[in-house]
Short mmCIF file of C-alpha atoms in Angstrom, two decimals:
data_model
loop_
_atom_site.label_atom_id
_atom_site.label_comp_id
_atom_site.label_asym_id
_atom_site.label_seq_id
_atom_site.Cartn_x
_atom_site.Cartn_y
_atom_site.Cartn_z
CA MET A 301 -108.22 69.70 8.90
CA ALA A 302 -106.04 67.17 7.69
CA ARG A 303 -106.97 64.93 4.78
CA LEU A 304 -105.74 61.74 3.30
CA SER A 305 -105.26 63.15 0.19
CA ASP A 306 -102.96 65.69 0.93
CA TYR A 307 -101.01 62.73 2.64
CA CYS A 308 -101.13 60.91 -0.37
CA GLU A 309 -100.17 64.11 -2.68
CA ILE A 310 -96.64 64.16 -0.99
CA SER A 311 -94.64 61.44 -2.52
CA ARG A 312 -95.67 62.75 -6.00
CA LEU A 313 -94.75 67.05 -4.92
CA PRO A 314 -91.51 68.20 -7.28
CA SER A 315 -88.02 67.46 -5.52
CA HIS A 316 -87.69 70.93 -3.92
CA ARG A 317 -91.81 70.75 -2.16
CA GLN A 318 -91.09 67.56 -0.70
CA ALA A 319 -89.36 68.72 2.33
CA GLY A 320 -87.68 66.05 4.60
CA PHE A 321 -90.70 63.37 2.57
CA SER A 322 -88.38 61.44 0.05
CA ARG A 323 -89.19 58.13 0.76
CA GLY A 324 -86.90 55.98 3.08
CA ALA A 325 -85.80 59.54 4.50
CA THR A 326 -84.54 58.76 8.28
CA SER A 327 -84.98 62.31 9.29
CA VAL A 328 -88.45 65.00 8.66
CA SER A 329 -90.11 68.44 8.59
CA GLY A 330 -93.42 67.39 9.07
CA THR A 331 -95.93 64.73 10.21
CA VAL A 332 -95.00 62.40 7.76
CA ARG A 333 -92.33 59.78 7.26
CA THR A 334 -93.04 58.00 4.16
CA THR A 335 -91.37 53.74 4.13
CA LYS A 336 -91.15 52.06 1.11
CA PRO A 337 -94.55 50.30 1.29
CA LEU A 338 -95.00 46.17 3.45
CA SER A 339 -95.08 43.23 0.58
CA GLU A 340 -97.71 42.34 1.51
CA GLU A 341 -100.43 43.65 3.88
CA PRO A 342 -101.26 41.92 7.70
CA HIS A 343 -103.89 39.63 8.53
CA ILE A 344 -106.35 41.40 10.65
CA SER A 345 -107.13 40.42 13.97
CA ALA A 346 -111.13 40.64 14.74
CA GLU A 347 -109.72 41.51 17.79
CA ALA A 348 -107.96 44.24 16.80
CA ARG A 349 -107.45 47.97 18.35
CA ILE A 350 -109.46 49.94 16.77
CA ASN A 351 -110.07 54.19 16.72
CA GLU A 352 -109.28 55.52 19.94
CA ARG A 353 -108.03 52.12 21.80
CA ILE A 354 -104.77 52.38 20.06
CA ARG A 355 -102.77 55.08 21.99
CA VAL A 356 -99.09 54.74 20.31
CA PRO A 357 -98.51 57.91 19.38
CA GLU A 358 -97.86 57.68 15.63
CA VAL A 359 -98.25 54.74 13.28
CA ARG A 360 -97.30 53.26 9.87
CA LEU A 361 -100.98 54.33 8.39
CA VAL A 362 -102.40 52.65 4.92
CA GLY A 363 -105.19 54.07 3.67
CA PRO A 364 -108.57 52.80 2.30
CA GLY A 365 -107.79 51.28 -1.02
CA GLY A 366 -104.33 50.07 0.07
CA GLU A 367 -102.45 53.53 -0.80
CA GLN A 368 -98.64 53.14 1.85
CA VAL A 369 -99.41 56.93 3.22
CA GLY A 370 -96.31 56.75 5.81
CA ILE A 371 -95.77 57.16 8.97
CA VAL A 372 -98.50 59.25 10.61
CA ARG A 373 -99.34 60.89 14.25
CA THR A 374 -101.74 58.47 15.32
CA ASP A 375 -104.38 61.52 15.82
CA ASP A 376 -104.09 63.22 12.16
CA ALA A 377 -104.55 59.58 10.84
CA ARG A 378 -107.86 59.06 13.05
CA LYS A 379 -108.64 62.22 11.83
CA LEU A 380 -108.39 61.18 8.75
CA ALA A 381 -110.52 58.17 9.75
CA TYR A 382 -112.84 60.05 11.03
CA ASP A 383 -113.46 62.20 7.67
CA ALA A 384 -113.70 59.49 6.12
CA ASP A 385 -116.80 58.08 8.12
CA LEU A 386 -114.55 54.80 8.34
CA ASP A 387 -112.51 53.38 11.38
CA LEU A 388 -108.60 53.80 12.23
CA VAL A 389 -107.45 49.81 12.52
CA GLU A 390 -104.07 47.91 13.84
CA VAL A 391 -103.48 45.50 11.46
CA ALA A 392 -100.11 44.84 12.48
CA PRO A 393 -99.62 45.39 16.22
CA THR A 394 -96.02 44.02 16.75
CA ALA A 395 -94.58 46.27 14.25
CA LYS A 396 -92.21 49.24 14.54
CA PRO A 397 -94.23 51.99 14.13
CA PRO A 398 -97.36 49.68 14.26
CA VAL A 399 -99.26 49.49 10.70
CA ALA A 400 -102.78 50.86 10.95
CA LYS A 401 -105.57 50.59 7.96
CA ILE A 402 -108.13 53.53 7.54
CA MET A 403 -111.16 51.00 6.74
CA ASP A 404 -115.14 50.31 7.57
CA TYR A 405 -114.28 48.19 10.66
CA GLY A 406 -117.74 46.85 11.27
CA LYS A 407 -118.19 45.85 6.94
CA PHE A 408 -115.07 43.75 8.28
CA LYS A 409 -116.39 41.93 10.58
CA TYR A 410 -119.28 41.09 9.21
CA GLU A 411 -117.56 39.19 5.66
CA GLN A 412 -115.34 37.48 8.18
CA ALA A 413 -118.31 36.39 10.21
CA GLN A 414 -119.81 35.79 6.25
CA LYS A 415 -117.11 34.01 5.27
CA ALA A 416 -116.41 31.35 8.85
CA ARG A 417 -120.27 30.32 8.51
CA GLU A 418 -119.30 29.63 4.26
CA SER A 419 -117.15 27.26 5.47
CA ARG A 420 -118.46 25.46 8.32
CA LYS A 421 -120.87 24.43 5.94
CA ASN A 422 -118.75 23.20 3.15
CA GLN A 423 -116.62 21.62 5.62
CA GLN A 424 -117.81 17.85 5.02
CA GLN A 425 -117.62 16.13 8.98
CA THR A 426 -116.56 12.54 8.48
CA VAL A 427 -119.03 10.24 9.49
CA VAL A 428 -117.72 6.57 9.99
CA LYS A 429 -120.08 3.75 10.75
CA GLU A 430 -119.42 0.18 11.15
CA GLN A 431 -120.64 -2.93 9.43
CA LYS A 432 -120.51 -5.94 11.41
CA PHE A 433 -119.64 -9.89 9.45
CA ARG A 434 -120.03 -13.28 11.05
CA PRO A 435 -116.69 -15.33 9.43
CA LYS A 436 -118.84 -18.24 9.28
CA ILE A 437 -122.29 -15.62 7.61
CA ASP A 438 -124.60 -17.48 4.56
CA ASP A 439 -124.60 -15.51 1.08
CA HIS A 440 -127.57 -13.55 2.14
CA ASP A 441 -126.77 -12.00 4.76
CA TYR A 442 -123.63 -10.85 3.02
CA GLU A 443 -125.80 -9.44 0.09
CA THR A 444 -127.54 -7.83 2.82
CA LYS A 445 -124.32 -6.58 5.11
CA LYS A 446 -122.79 -5.68 1.78
CA GLY A 447 -126.26 -3.24 0.53
CA ASN A 448 -126.07 -1.82 3.88
CA VAL A 449 -121.87 -1.24 2.96
CA VAL A 450 -122.65 -0.09 -0.53
CA ARG A 451 -125.33 2.64 1.02
CA PHE A 452 -123.40 3.70 3.62
CA LEU A 453 -119.78 4.70 0.91
CA GLU A 454 -122.61 6.50 -1.08
CA LYS A 455 -124.22 8.58 1.42
CA GLY A 456 -120.38 9.70 1.79
CA SER A 457 -119.73 8.10 5.37
CA LYS A 458 -116.32 5.67 6.09
CA VAL A 459 -117.53 1.95 6.92
CA LYS A 460 -115.49 0.42 9.49
CA VAL A 461 -116.24 -3.60 9.16
CA THR A 462 -116.01 -5.62 11.95
CA ILE A 463 -115.57 -9.31 11.54
CA MET A 464 -116.67 -10.89 14.95
CA PHE A 465 -114.62 -14.30 15.80
CA ARG A 466 -116.89 -17.04 18.70
CA GLY A 467 -114.91 -19.72 19.93
CA ARG A 468 -112.84 -22.35 17.75
CA GLU A 469 -113.45 -19.60 15.17
CA GLN A 470 -110.55 -17.30 16.41
CA SER A 471 -107.71 -19.96 15.48
CA ARG A 472 -108.91 -19.93 11.91
CA PRO A 473 -108.29 -15.69 11.75
CA GLU A 474 -108.30 -16.75 7.67
CA LEU A 475 -111.75 -16.82 7.10
CA GLY A 476 -111.96 -13.05 8.76
CA TYR A 477 -108.86 -12.03 5.60
CA ARG A 478 -110.85 -13.66 2.53
CA LEU A 479 -114.46 -12.46 4.09
CA LEU A 480 -112.96 -8.74 4.31
CA GLU A 481 -110.47 -8.94 0.92
CA ARG A 482 -113.67 -10.69 -0.99
CA LEU A 483 -116.03 -7.27 1.12
CA ALA A 484 -113.76 -4.94 -0.55
CA GLU A 485 -113.87 -6.63 -4.25
CA ASP A 486 -117.21 -6.74 -4.59
CA VAL A 487 -117.43 -3.12 -3.56
CA GLN A 488 -114.58 -1.14 -5.58
CA GLU A 489 -117.08 1.31 -7.18
CA TYR A 490 -118.01 2.87 -4.62
CA GLY A 491 -115.34 2.81 -1.63
CA VAL A 492 -111.74 2.42 -1.51
CA VAL A 493 -109.10 0.29 1.21
CA GLU A 494 -108.33 2.90 3.76
CA MET A 495 -107.29 0.57 6.28
CA ARG A 496 -106.13 -2.96 6.14
CA PRO A 497 -107.10 -6.03 7.78
CA LYS A 498 -106.00 -6.60 11.53
CA GLN A 499 -106.66 -8.29 14.26
CA ASP A 500 -107.98 -6.55 17.24
CA GLY A 501 -108.75 -9.18 19.93
CA ARG A 502 -111.11 -11.16 18.87
CA ASN A 503 -112.29 -9.51 16.43
CA MET A 504 -110.50 -8.78 12.69
CA THR A 505 -111.27 -4.96 10.56
CA MET A 506 -111.06 -2.80 8.13
CA VAL A 507 -111.81 0.81 7.31
CA LEU A 508 -113.05 1.48 3.80
CA GLY A 509 -113.43 5.34 2.48
CA PRO A 510 -115.84 6.33 -0.02
CA LEU A 511 -115.07 7.30 -3.59
CA ARG A 512 -114.82 10.69 -4.76
CA LYS A 513 -117.38 12.06 -6.93
CA GLY A 514 -115.84 11.24 -10.51
CA LYS A 515 -112.76 8.62 -9.88
CA LYS A 516 -114.81 5.70 -9.38
#
């Protein structure tokens, strides 16, 4: 019965015993044609063909430890995988011949799922809050709304600040600019201006983003 160690030993045999298995040989007198190692291991698809689903006659085999075995008949490669209680996984189907690796495919899929869950857990979703002001706001209301902005920024949210103009106020855009500049300066310890003030119909908007930790 074929064993992975038998294939791996080929490259270590004396030259007079290799019988056509020299590295880079174009013709062979046995089951394996060794080739130069891949520069890096291919990306393994979550939907890769495995075991009996691999229908090509031969594959370039990679051992469970990443060792480059060489070009092997697919049936022999499957036997090697089964004997080791592992799977034969096609990792580079478009290569000539396709590259297959002996591995624990169930364990691989489990680890990939764990990594994906961890990645989603660590990925922070950006939340955009909105705080509205009037251009002629009194000091008490301003302090209240500024406190809301600070609280949003401290929680890691972006804040869209909207100045709402009514009636004749629309002819005084400088009131909105001054208010937004004042707010940006007052909350600079908590956030930075990501979008400068701009007129948007009857409103004027500015976007503040939270400061990264350690960069206050």
